XYZ file of C-alpha atoms in Angstrom:
741
model
C 0.000 0.000 0.000
C 1.404 3.393 -1.008
C 1.495 5.724 2.000
C 4.162 8.233 0.957
C 2.516 11.613 0.329
C 5.261 12.514 -2.167
C 4.126 9.661 -4.438
C 0.520 10.859 -4.317
C 1.608 14.463 -5.020
C 3.702 13.358 -8.010
C 0.822 11.333 -9.433
C -1.559 14.287 -9.005
C 0.925 16.553 -10.840
C 1.266 14.004 -13.660
C -2.531 13.730 -14.120
C -2.846 17.514 -14.138
C -0.199 17.908 -16.897
C -0.910 14.984 -19.223
C -0.431 15.676 -22.924
C -3.561 15.554 -25.119
C -4.819 12.038 -25.874
C -3.128 10.494 -22.842
C -4.828 8.519 -20.078
C -3.895 7.067 -16.718
C -5.404 3.785 -15.550
C -5.398 3.398 -11.775
C -6.629 0.417 -9.756
C -7.063 0.710 -5.993
C -8.957 -0.828 -3.088
C -9.874 2.623 -1.791
C -10.114 6.151 -3.148
C -6.582 7.605 -3.551
C -5.825 11.129 -2.196
C -6.165 12.745 -5.642
C -8.353 15.653 -6.830
C -11.159 13.267 -7.883
C -14.000 15.756 -7.385
C -12.350 18.295 -9.698
C -11.755 15.634 -12.337
C -15.397 14.520 -12.135
C -16.691 18.060 -12.649
C -14.328 18.561 -15.608
C -15.474 15.296 -17.187
C -11.982 13.881 -17.008
C -12.730 10.863 -14.836
C -14.207 7.514 -15.875
C -14.902 5.376 -12.802
C -15.599 1.686 -12.394
C -16.675 1.347 -8.804
C -17.834 -1.538 -6.633
C -21.465 -1.212 -7.745
C -20.425 -1.660 -11.384
C -18.546 -4.864 -10.554
C -21.404 -6.585 -8.765
C -22.834 -9.753 -10.303
C -26.373 -9.489 -11.618
C -28.660 -12.445 -10.997
C -28.043 -13.730 -14.538
C -24.269 -13.340 -14.181
C -24.276 -15.141 -10.828
C -26.236 -18.012 -12.404
C -23.870 -18.207 -15.361
C -20.824 -18.235 -13.060
C -22.199 -20.865 -10.673
C -23.745 -23.230 -13.220
C -21.926 -22.623 -16.532
C -18.447 -21.960 -15.149
C -18.405 -23.990 -11.922
C -20.934 -26.642 -13.112
C -22.772 -26.725 -9.777
C -26.229 -27.413 -11.295
C -28.012 -25.189 -8.767
C -31.730 -24.536 -9.077
C -32.969 -21.079 -9.987
C -34.184 -20.668 -6.398
C -30.735 -21.521 -4.995
C -29.048 -19.087 -7.397
C -31.498 -16.355 -6.355
C -30.891 -17.078 -2.692
C -27.106 -17.012 -3.091
C -27.225 -13.806 -5.133
C -29.354 -12.178 -2.422
C -26.986 -13.311 0.325
C -23.847 -12.141 -1.486
C -25.530 -8.957 -2.825
C -23.581 -9.211 -6.084
C -20.187 -9.397 -4.347
C -18.105 -11.342 -6.890
C -15.970 -13.187 -4.339
C -19.093 -14.449 -2.558
C -20.263 -16.907 -5.239
C -16.649 -17.978 -5.821
C -16.170 -18.809 -2.150
C -19.557 -20.525 -2.093
C -18.507 -22.538 -5.155
C -15.320 -23.689 -3.430
C -17.336 -24.679 -0.384
C -19.952 -26.526 -2.472
C -17.369 -28.811 -4.059
C -18.310 -32.343 -2.985
C -21.448 -31.285 -1.057
C -24.410 -33.566 -1.759
C -27.287 -31.356 -0.672
C -26.278 -28.127 -2.382
C -29.692 -26.506 -1.880
C -29.507 -26.936 1.903
C -25.942 -25.573 1.932
C -27.019 -22.424 0.110
C -29.733 -21.836 2.735
C -27.092 -22.090 5.486
C -24.346 -20.109 3.719
C -23.451 -17.207 6.007
C -20.606 -15.131 7.348
C -19.535 -17.913 9.687
C -18.541 -20.330 6.903
C -14.847 -21.234 7.094
C -13.864 -20.218 3.535
C -15.653 -16.919 3.852
C -14.248 -16.347 7.328
C -10.732 -17.021 6.123
C -11.063 -14.636 3.204
C -12.548 -11.816 5.251
C -9.938 -12.258 7.979
C -6.948 -12.273 5.622
C -8.121 -9.737 3.063
C -10.167 -7.327 5.154
C -10.070 -7.391 8.921
C -6.378 -8.029 9.592
C -5.461 -5.059 7.394
C -7.354 -2.675 9.682
C -6.092 -0.876 12.808
C -7.259 -2.282 16.144
C -9.713 0.577 16.785
C -11.356 -0.027 13.366
C -11.618 -3.779 13.989
C -13.218 -3.114 17.368
C -15.597 -0.582 15.786
C -16.621 -3.039 13.043
C -17.299 -5.896 15.415
C -19.278 -3.885 17.967
C -21.400 -2.005 15.451
C -22.267 -5.243 13.618
C -25.232 -5.621 16.008
C -26.905 -2.686 14.203
C -29.170 -3.318 11.219
C -28.332 0.241 10.158
C -26.077 2.838 11.695
C -25.129 6.487 11.767
C -21.970 7.954 13.311
C -23.567 9.229 16.582
C -25.266 5.859 17.120
C -21.923 4.122 16.622
C -20.366 6.444 19.224
C -23.105 5.496 21.702
C -22.565 1.784 21.118
C -18.749 1.687 20.934
C -17.890 4.532 23.304
C -14.873 5.492 21.164
C -16.061 8.951 20.116
C -14.599 8.695 16.609
C -17.589 7.281 14.741
C -17.649 9.887 11.964
C -13.941 9.419 11.190
C -14.203 5.608 11.155
C -17.263 5.656 8.911
C -15.410 7.925 6.460
C -12.462 5.512 6.543
C -14.740 2.525 5.846
C -16.359 4.304 2.916
C -13.027 5.349 1.422
C -11.713 1.804 1.820
C -14.838 0.240 0.249
C -15.194 -2.022 3.278
C -18.627 -3.528 2.600
C -20.512 -0.420 3.725
C -23.701 0.482 1.856
C -25.243 3.970 2.022
C -28.960 4.055 2.775
C -29.630 7.708 1.916
C -28.344 10.390 -0.417
C -27.131 12.561 2.452
C -24.564 10.018 3.646
C -26.103 9.785 7.108
C -27.309 6.204 7.472
C -25.479 3.074 6.386
C -25.493 -0.686 6.753
C -22.975 -3.482 6.275
C -23.095 -6.043 3.495
C -25.176 -8.930 4.890
C -22.406 -11.550 4.723
C -19.868 -9.143 6.188
C -22.267 -8.336 9.048
C -22.771 -12.073 9.674
C -19.012 -12.535 9.799
C -18.514 -9.612 12.191
C -21.280 -10.784 14.533
C -19.724 -14.270 14.560
C -16.378 -12.711 15.493
C -17.979 -10.528 18.171
C -19.742 -13.498 19.791
C -16.444 -15.365 20.014
C -14.307 -12.473 21.248
C -16.690 -10.409 23.398
C -19.886 -12.436 23.782
C -20.478 -11.203 27.317
C -20.645 -7.558 26.226
C -23.217 -8.090 23.436
C -26.332 -7.519 25.629
C -24.835 -4.256 26.905
C -24.171 -3.107 23.326
C -27.817 -3.742 22.451
C -28.918 -1.828 25.540
C -26.779 1.167 24.560
C -28.249 1.070 21.055
C -31.775 0.874 22.473
C -31.235 3.890 24.713
C -29.851 6.039 21.873
C -32.596 4.995 19.423
C -35.334 5.690 21.966
C -33.883 9.116 22.676
C -33.909 9.959 18.963
C -37.447 8.715 18.273
C -36.645 5.391 16.582
C -38.867 3.428 18.957
C -39.438 0.304 16.840
C -35.688 -0.301 16.547
C -35.222 0.596 20.216
C -37.645 -2.198 21.121
C -35.782 -4.736 18.969
C -32.463 -3.884 20.649
C -33.981 -3.879 24.136
C -35.308 -7.379 23.518
C -31.997 -8.525 22.033
C -30.232 -7.048 25.073
C -32.555 -8.903 27.489
C -33.690 -5.572 28.951
C -37.282 -6.695 29.312
C -38.350 -3.808 31.537
C -37.304 -1.266 28.906
C -38.817 -3.385 26.140
C -42.125 -3.699 27.979
C -42.274 0.031 28.669
C -41.516 0.846 25.032
C -44.016 -1.661 23.646
C -46.715 -0.324 25.967
C -45.939 3.184 24.735
C -46.424 2.306 21.060
C -49.181 -0.304 21.458
C -51.985 2.122 20.618
C -50.120 3.510 17.622
C -49.428 0.001 16.301
C -53.046 -0.973 16.858
C -54.595 1.953 15.001
C -52.174 1.467 12.101
C -53.049 -2.263 11.987
C -49.459 -3.373 12.599
C -50.968 -6.402 14.321
C -48.231 -8.873 13.471
C -45.550 -6.464 14.675
C -47.271 -5.888 18.019
C -47.895 -9.616 18.481
C -44.226 -10.335 17.686
C -43.041 -7.866 20.316
C -45.371 -9.085 23.059
C -44.679 -12.754 22.357
C -41.063 -12.126 23.462
C -42.116 -10.596 26.775
C -42.815 -12.733 29.858
C -46.547 -13.290 30.582
C -46.095 -11.652 33.976
C -45.445 -8.363 32.197
C -48.893 -8.538 30.599
C -50.372 -9.006 34.054
C -48.614 -5.817 35.192
C -49.665 -3.847 32.109
C -53.443 -4.012 31.555
C -53.296 -1.499 28.712
C -50.739 -3.569 26.820
C -52.796 -6.694 27.446
C -55.913 -5.219 25.848
C -54.068 -4.046 22.739
C -52.314 -7.401 22.470
C -55.735 -9.037 22.693
C -56.886 -7.046 19.674
C -53.718 -7.966 17.804
C -54.605 -11.627 18.431
C -58.151 -10.988 17.189
C -56.921 -9.286 14.051
C -54.483 -12.078 13.228
C -57.034 -14.822 13.939
C -55.212 -16.384 16.914
C -58.282 -17.752 18.667
C -56.506 -20.232 20.958
C -53.975 -17.672 22.215
C -56.717 -15.146 22.930
C -58.811 -17.639 24.896
C -55.786 -18.644 26.977
C -54.892 -15.058 27.873
C -58.312 -13.534 28.571
C -58.359 -14.679 32.254
C -54.965 -12.994 32.691
C -56.305 -9.778 31.178
C -59.337 -9.878 33.473
C -57.105 -10.399 36.509
C -54.912 -7.452 35.528
C -57.852 -4.995 35.536
C -57.400 -4.256 39.240
C -53.943 -2.831 38.478
C -55.307 -0.444 35.853
C -55.695 3.283 36.329
C -59.214 2.915 34.897
C -60.334 -0.643 35.773
C -63.749 -0.248 34.144
C -62.091 0.444 30.763
C -60.053 -2.767 30.964
C -63.151 -4.701 32.022
C -65.083 -3.277 29.073
C -62.237 -4.175 26.726
C -62.192 -7.767 27.973
C -65.960 -8.035 27.450
C -65.573 -6.933 23.821
C -62.726 -9.407 23.276
C -64.968 -12.119 24.684
C -67.615 -10.971 22.202
C -65.161 -11.826 19.439
C -64.784 -15.278 20.960
C -68.557 -15.655 20.603
C -68.373 -14.421 17.006
C -65.790 -17.068 16.170
C -68.149 -19.683 17.620
C -70.960 -18.186 15.473
C -72.910 -17.221 18.593
C -73.952 -13.877 17.136
C -76.594 -12.975 19.704
C -74.137 -13.728 22.499
C -71.571 -11.438 20.882
C -74.082 -8.584 20.670
C -75.089 -9.067 24.305
C -71.467 -8.847 25.495
C -70.905 -5.670 23.471
C -73.967 -4.051 24.989
C -72.679 -5.028 28.445
C -69.310 -3.465 27.565
C -70.983 -0.201 26.555
C -73.012 -0.195 29.782
C -69.776 -0.568 31.795
C -68.226 2.406 30.017
C -71.396 4.492 30.428
C -69.844 7.402 28.563
C -70.540 9.348 25.411
C -68.083 9.940 22.596
C -67.435 13.485 23.794
C -66.248 12.661 27.318
C -64.137 9.577 26.617
C -60.946 10.400 28.504
C -58.182 8.138 27.170
C -57.101 6.356 24.004
C -58.040 3.056 25.641
C -61.537 4.271 26.501
C -62.096 5.647 23.016
C -60.844 2.371 21.519
C -63.140 0.320 23.776
C -66.138 2.490 22.873
C -65.621 2.172 19.135
C -64.767 -1.530 19.304
C -67.879 -2.483 21.242
C -70.053 -0.251 19.037
C -68.678 -1.649 15.791
C -68.742 -5.344 16.686
C -72.549 -5.156 16.958
C -73.249 -4.514 13.233
C -70.411 -6.913 12.361
C -72.339 -9.636 14.219
C -75.562 -8.704 12.402
C -73.633 -8.934 9.135
C -73.873 -12.720 9.397
C -77.538 -12.917 10.334
C -79.596 -9.954 9.102
C -78.327 -7.533 6.437
C -81.282 -5.178 6.837
C -80.521 -4.750 10.544
C -76.843 -4.294 9.698
C -77.729 -1.634 7.145
C -79.629 0.335 9.779
C -76.849 0.032 12.372
C -73.803 0.978 10.315
C -74.318 4.735 9.756
C -74.295 5.393 13.513
C -71.575 2.821 14.138
C -69.176 4.302 11.611
C -69.830 7.883 12.767
C -68.451 7.169 16.244
C -64.898 6.165 15.196
C -64.762 9.166 12.867
C -65.571 11.507 15.773
C -63.100 9.759 18.084
C -60.297 9.605 15.534
C -60.284 5.800 15.207
C -59.693 5.799 11.457
C -59.079 2.070 11.135
C -62.448 1.349 12.750
C -64.100 3.878 10.461
C -62.410 2.422 7.369
C -63.609 -1.082 8.171
C -67.138 0.137 8.857
C -67.298 2.016 5.555
C -66.032 -1.094 3.739
C -68.597 -3.404 5.321
C -71.488 -0.988 4.928
C -70.553 -0.602 1.271
C -70.727 -4.366 0.849
C -74.116 -4.508 2.599
C -75.552 -1.768 0.371
C -74.276 -3.625 -2.704
C -75.860 -6.895 -1.541
C -79.154 -5.117 -0.906
C -79.165 -3.840 -4.480
C -78.091 -0.242 -3.911
C -74.985 -0.337 -6.089
C -74.635 3.406 -6.677
C -74.947 4.108 -2.955
C -72.444 1.352 -2.205
C -69.946 2.989 -4.531
C -70.431 6.350 -2.815
C -70.040 4.817 0.667
C -66.732 3.215 -0.312
C -65.410 6.405 -1.905
C -66.489 8.412 1.140
C -64.538 6.005 3.337
C -61.436 6.542 1.232
C -61.898 10.316 1.443
C -62.027 10.103 5.256
C -58.800 8.103 5.283
C -57.042 10.381 2.804
C -57.984 13.456 4.861
C -56.373 11.828 7.886
C -53.248 10.958 5.921
C -53.022 14.552 4.756
C -52.786 15.507 8.434
C -49.702 13.310 8.761
C -51.343 10.134 10.053
C -49.361 6.917 10.213
C -49.939 4.335 7.490
C -52.923 2.138 8.329
C -54.760 -0.852 6.987
C -57.466 0.205 4.560
C -57.197 -3.026 2.614
C -60.837 -3.945 3.143
C -62.003 -0.621 1.678
C -59.926 -1.045 -1.474
C -60.868 -4.700 -1.853
C -64.607 -4.110 -1.461
C -64.324 -1.354 -4.043
C -62.455 -3.777 -6.308
C -65.195 -6.390 -5.875
C -67.923 -3.886 -6.755
C -66.024 -2.611 -9.792
C -65.435 -6.177 -10.930
C -69.201 -6.805 -10.878
C -69.609 -3.745 -13.108
C -66.924 -5.169 -15.438
C -64.584 -2.216 -14.834
C -61.650 -4.606 -14.740
C -58.724 -2.194 -15.008
C -59.794 -0.069 -12.053
C -60.789 -3.214 -10.149
C -57.250 -4.510 -10.651
C -55.750 -1.250 -9.395
C -57.870 -1.316 -6.259
C -56.962 -4.980 -5.743
C -53.265 -4.170 -5.838
C -53.705 -1.416 -3.245
C -55.881 -3.545 -0.992
C -53.705 -6.654 -1.177
C -50.655 -4.676 -0.060
C -52.441 -3.437 3.052
C -53.857 -6.913 3.694
C -50.379 -8.416 3.748
C -49.243 -5.751 6.192
C -52.099 -6.294 8.648
C -52.436 -10.094 8.253
C -56.148 -9.866 9.128
C -57.431 -13.251 7.839
C -60.847 -12.121 6.452
C -59.185 -9.366 4.422
C -56.496 -11.763 3.162
C -59.304 -14.105 2.092
C -61.087 -11.264 0.301
C -57.872 -10.465 -1.597
C -57.647 -14.097 -2.744
C -61.305 -14.095 -3.866
C -61.197 -10.848 -5.836
C -57.798 -11.650 -7.331
C -59.057 -15.078 -8.389
C -62.032 -13.554 -10.216
C -59.816 -11.084 -12.062
C -57.304 -13.771 -12.981
C -60.035 -15.960 -14.466
C -61.561 -13.003 -16.315
C -58.206 -12.456 -18.040
C -57.515 -16.152 -18.654
C -54.617 -16.332 -16.158
C -55.397 -19.871 -15.067
C -52.077 -20.584 -13.338
C -52.412 -17.387 -11.313
C -56.002 -18.303 -10.426
C -54.844 -21.726 -9.271
C -52.210 -20.053 -7.078
C -54.939 -17.899 -5.517
C -56.941 -21.027 -4.831
C -53.914 -22.592 -3.132
C -53.527 -19.443 -1.046
C -57.137 -19.668 0.105
C -56.660 -23.345 0.980
C -53.576 -22.475 3.060
C -55.503 -19.728 4.821
C -58.279 -22.190 5.687
C -55.766 -24.748 6.959
C -54.284 -22.130 9.306
C -57.625 -21.327 10.978
C -57.881 -22.738 14.499
C -60.676 -25.256 15.022
C -62.252 -22.967 17.596
C -62.782 -20.281 14.957
C -65.891 -21.714 13.371
C -66.821 -18.455 11.647
C -63.639 -18.195 9.594
C -63.668 -21.904 8.818
C -67.182 -21.533 7.422
C -66.483 -18.378 5.400
C -63.128 -19.458 4.009
C -64.432 -22.961 3.286
C -67.341 -21.623 1.225
C -65.051 -19.247 -0.667
C -62.634 -22.084 -1.430
C -65.406 -24.312 -2.831
C -66.710 -21.493 -5.025
C -63.232 -21.005 -6.415
C -62.875 -24.737 -7.051
C -66.165 -24.827 -8.951
C -65.127 -21.881 -11.117
C -61.708 -23.320 -11.870
C -63.198 -26.756 -12.577
C -64.635 -25.339 -15.783
C -61.290 -23.941 -16.850
C -58.795 -26.702 -16.081
C -58.500 -29.987 -17.913
C -57.806 -31.679 -14.597
C -61.226 -30.631 -13.320
C -62.062 -33.945 -11.614
C -59.960 -33.444 -8.431
C -61.461 -29.974 -8.009
C -65.033 -31.254 -8.169
C -64.111 -34.166 -5.937
C -62.760 -31.689 -3.400
C -66.046 -29.762 -3.433
C -68.071 -32.972 -3.154
C -65.910 -34.115 -0.224
C -66.458 -30.804 1.567
C -70.246 -31.030 1.029
C -70.326 -34.628 2.293
C -68.184 -33.775 5.309
C -70.598 -31.008 6.223
C -73.580 -33.303 5.669
C -75.385 -30.729 3.508
C -78.658 -31.761 1.876
C -81.086 -29.959 -0.449
C -83.946 -30.147 2.067
C -82.068 -28.882 5.146
C -83.259 -25.751 6.981
C -81.092 -22.868 5.741
C -79.943 -20.043 8.014
C -78.316 -17.027 6.355
C -75.002 -17.601 8.171
C -74.742 -21.006 6.435
C -76.414 -20.151 3.133
C -73.114 -20.061 1.252
C -72.647 -23.796 1.713
C -76.044 -24.526 0.162
C -75.306 -22.204 -2.765
C -72.176 -24.292 -3.323
C -74.269 -27.476 -3.157
C -76.664 -26.134 -5.804
C -73.784 -25.341 -8.176
C -72.185 -28.714 -7.508
C -75.367 -30.608 -8.329
C -75.661 -28.714 -11.603
C -72.019 -29.480 -12.418
C -72.658 -33.154 -11.682
C -75.578 -33.226 -14.130
C -78.163 -33.383 -11.328
C -79.894 -30.218 -12.508
C -83.320 -31.047 -11.078
C -81.994 -31.375 -7.519
C -79.939 -28.200 -7.943
C -82.970 -26.326 -9.287
C -85.085 -27.333 -6.295
C -82.430 -26.021 -3.916
C -82.088 -22.796 -5.927
C -85.837 -22.185 -5.539
C -85.402 -22.250 -1.766
C -82.381 -19.943 -1.927
C -84.263 -17.477 -4.145
C -87.191 -17.394 -1.734
C -84.893 -16.784 1.247
C -82.933 -14.000 -0.482
C -86.137 -12.295 -1.666
C -87.670 -12.321 1.805
C -84.581 -10.559 3.180
C -84.193 -8.038 0.347
C -80.820 -9.402 -0.803
C -81.202 -8.334 -4.422
C -77.728 -9.332 -5.599
C -78.188 -12.891 -4.328
C -81.644 -13.034 -5.918
C -80.159 -12.089 -9.308
C -77.327 -14.621 -9.001
C -79.664 -17.456 -7.989
C -82.182 -16.587 -10.731
C -79.434 -16.606 -13.370
C -78.327 -20.053 -12.226
C -81.965 -21.211 -12.079
C -82.469 -20.120 -15.690
C -79.534 -22.272 -16.775
C -80.894 -25.207 -14.799
C -84.265 -24.866 -16.582
C -82.460 -24.754 -19.909
C -80.688 -27.961 -18.960
C -84.062 -29.480 -18.000
C -85.344 -28.675 -21.516
C -87.731 -25.947 -20.403
C -86.572 -23.062 -22.674
C -89.643 -20.893 -22.102
C -89.295 -21.061 -18.336
C -85.547 -20.452 -18.680
C -86.129 -17.267 -20.678
C -88.838 -16.076 -18.275
C -86.620 -16.659 -15.232
C -83.707 -14.945 -16.924
C -85.895 -11.947 -17.757
C -86.781 -11.510 -14.084
C -83.086 -11.558 -13.235
C -82.305 -9.035 -15.979
C -85.059 -6.669 -14.841
C -83.542 -6.625 -11.364
C -79.945 -6.423 -12.576
C -80.161 -3.691 -15.217
C -80.723 -0.650 -12.953
C -77.933 -1.893 -10.697
C -75.355 -2.404 -13.419
C -74.626 -6.095 -12.727
C -72.478 -7.682 -15.428
C -70.126 -10.369 -14.121
C -72.965 -12.234 -12.372
C -74.028 -13.253 -15.872
C -70.722 -13.288 -17.743
C -69.014 -15.575 -15.213
C -71.584 -18.285 -15.988
C -69.889 -18.783 -19.344
C -71.013 -19.909 -22.767
C -74.391 -21.391 -21.714
C -75.429 -18.012 -20.305
C -74.314 -16.180 -23.438
C -76.412 -18.553 -25.512
C -79.402 -17.926 -23.256
C -78.919 -14.141 -23.432
C -78.809 -14.263 -27.220
C -82.343 -15.687 -27.130
C -83.745 -12.763 -25.149
C -86.145 -10.716 -27.263
C -86.026 -6.937 -27.076
C -83.160 -7.065 -24.601
C -82.116 -3.537 -25.441
C -78.733 -1.998 -24.801
C -78.265 -3.709 -21.437
C -78.489 -7.244 -22.804
C -76.428 -6.217 -25.822
C -73.796 -4.927 -23.438
C -73.819 -8.193 -21.492
C -73.352 -10.198 -24.679
C -70.575 -7.835 -25.715
C -68.837 -8.384 -22.377
C -68.331 -12.048 -23.292
C -66.252 -10.997 -26.304
C -63.599 -9.472 -24.066
C -63.293 -12.559 -21.871
C -60.050 -14.401 -22.487
C -61.583 -17.616 -21.146
C -65.275 -18.391 -21.101
C -65.498 -20.650 -18.078
C -68.003 -23.415 -18.549
C -70.120 -23.939 -15.487
C -69.861 -27.689 -16.041
C -66.562 -29.491 -16.435
C -66.325 -30.937 -19.969
C -66.034 -34.633 -19.150
C -68.750 -34.512 -16.500
C -71.455 -33.175 -18.850
C -73.948 -35.920 -19.719
C -74.065 -36.563 -23.448
C -77.713 -35.554 -23.699
C -77.062 -32.245 -21.946
C -74.036 -31.568 -24.158
C -76.033 -32.203 -27.327
C -78.757 -29.856 -26.077
C -76.216 -27.087 -25.362
C -74.711 -27.528 -28.843
C -78.057 -27.745 -30.632
C -77.184 -31.171 -32.129
C -78.636 -34.655 -31.805
C -76.864 -37.108 -29.472
C -75.928 -39.351 -32.425
C -74.327 -36.426 -34.249
C -72.324 -35.505 -31.143
C -71.160 -39.143 -30.835
C -70.047 -39.157 -34.483
C -68.005 -35.970 -34.026
C -66.481 -37.245 -30.794
C -65.440 -40.549 -32.393
C -63.566 -38.736 -35.157
C -61.918 -36.405 -32.659
C -60.806 -39.319 -30.447
C -59.220 -41.082 -33.458
C -57.248 -37.957 -34.409
C -56.001 -37.464 -30.848
C -55.263 -41.156 -30.300
C -57.394 -41.377 -27.143
C -60.248 -43.546 -25.887
C -62.553 -41.094 -24.163
C -63.438 -37.528 -23.233
C -61.193 -37.338 -20.154
C -58.163 -38.455 -22.171
C -59.095 -36.060 -24.968
C -59.110 -33.098 -22.579
C -55.705 -34.100 -21.195
C -54.291 -34.634 -24.699
C -55.601 -31.237 -25.839
C -53.920 -29.594 -22.862
C -50.621 -31.318 -23.717
C -50.850 -29.996 -27.280
C -51.510 -26.457 -26.016
């Protein structure tokens, strides 16, 4: 390494007096003490820096598989590229280490800064070249996910953080800037792993103290989330508990449920007993992430802690509302409403004189759970309750409660046939949220608002805007991890994927819904019912689009049999979705008469309760069943009733999603006018027209009726088709057609 200033001065003089057409090529590990800034401004400097030398994902794959012949999967290459962050030596060292390893995929998952080849390289080439104070600085600050010079001073106690950071940057020592101002930085992930491994071996006993110092500095400068992480890592549970309690309300109203639950899960249960306020907010985080078993186990602890609270009645009211959610999960809707009314009686306050955040939260929670319970039993009662319910959180500043209430009231209005009003309710909810954001409010979960808007726009066949709202809503849903909103994202996304012919994407959505259902605790009967119905609907839709339809229909049939559903059972609204699935399944199985009888009962129930959208959907399906039963006049008459109800409300996808048989039926409508013409036109833009019946399950007579041909003619065509494809039946023909694309 050149350290003589006279050499640097001579080189600077040479560069400043080069003859025209001359160049100097200089390679260095760090920036040399030359007038680089002046050369940059004058356009006389061409730089190839560390960022330019990083491997791209494609280059890493070519090096590992084409050059080193490691035969790694694309996933392993991606993982290794992420771990090494394009550092060229990283894949090379990994390649050396992989030589002779049988399970290369598992090795890549474990590859970290503690691996011997990597450790040796970093020791010889990097760390041993540094002065002792720099080595100490590197090791001690490796506990930080990101750092700035004053934070490093607080952790290390050396007082030279700014100078060391400048040295690290000039030496290109695996430091990555996180802002344009050069204030915050982080270490390369593998380098940080290596440094933490070194620190644990050399000064393991001091690591908790380092985390505690970091926590204190971060708290003092307003970085509370990171302060909590370091307090927990430093085993300073008292500080961690105090900090978590301080941000619990903020995390709750911004729907950072998973984050709050993660913090509290690392605290001892005794701390919850000493902090009633934290216990209540943690209880709501468990509600909003669907953790029924954990909530039930902790509720007695929360009740016991009320006597320690500054306002015991508020904690008691909060526990009552949490217990109401337990009743909801058990589908005891009247019990849930009764507990909420008891909670409100305990509070005995109006919106104007609620004294604390906890009291305001308890008031809005108890008020808003009541219409949410009615949502599953009586939509008309829900419709009457929501305007008052959503006004309270707006007045009290509980925007997340208001957003959810607007979303659910919008859905109710849509189901009751007031589509234009539903659209206005949803847009009003978004305006309320945007006004709050304009005031500087923290990001919050409004996923349900965006997703309900997407669902309504999808029904109107406004697919582009529906897709935009879906993208917004799905992002918030992932952040909050509230299971019903995640399920809604899967449902709406599935519909849009099918509308655009993206069958693989639709199948992935179906798998996501199945995983969500599998994760629901057995005690949460409500979510198991709702997610189960949604999953079966998705299976039925996809069964008409996939050649391998049989397993999908078998899955639906298995679910129906497991539930013991029958066409003559009494039907309560909370369980109506299962019977709607049964009606569609019977039609798909060619048992149209049984399906039609069940649809008649569903139509009568929906009419009596004013659920116009359900009436239209059931009538449309009933018309197809009558067509299948060779009653074309009745089919057209039933369809006309559905159209008369649907036209003023702008329903489109209710008809279009029933596929080719519905288009054929619509084409037979006399004097349909512009509305029917528009419905028929909507089929033209559908990339895939999903048949409501899977091809190989359609009885031959029904197929010939749909095609307008005699059964013998259909048999003749099928025989010729089977000979050309080299197959022996319809199931094989579908599979062969799929193979041929």
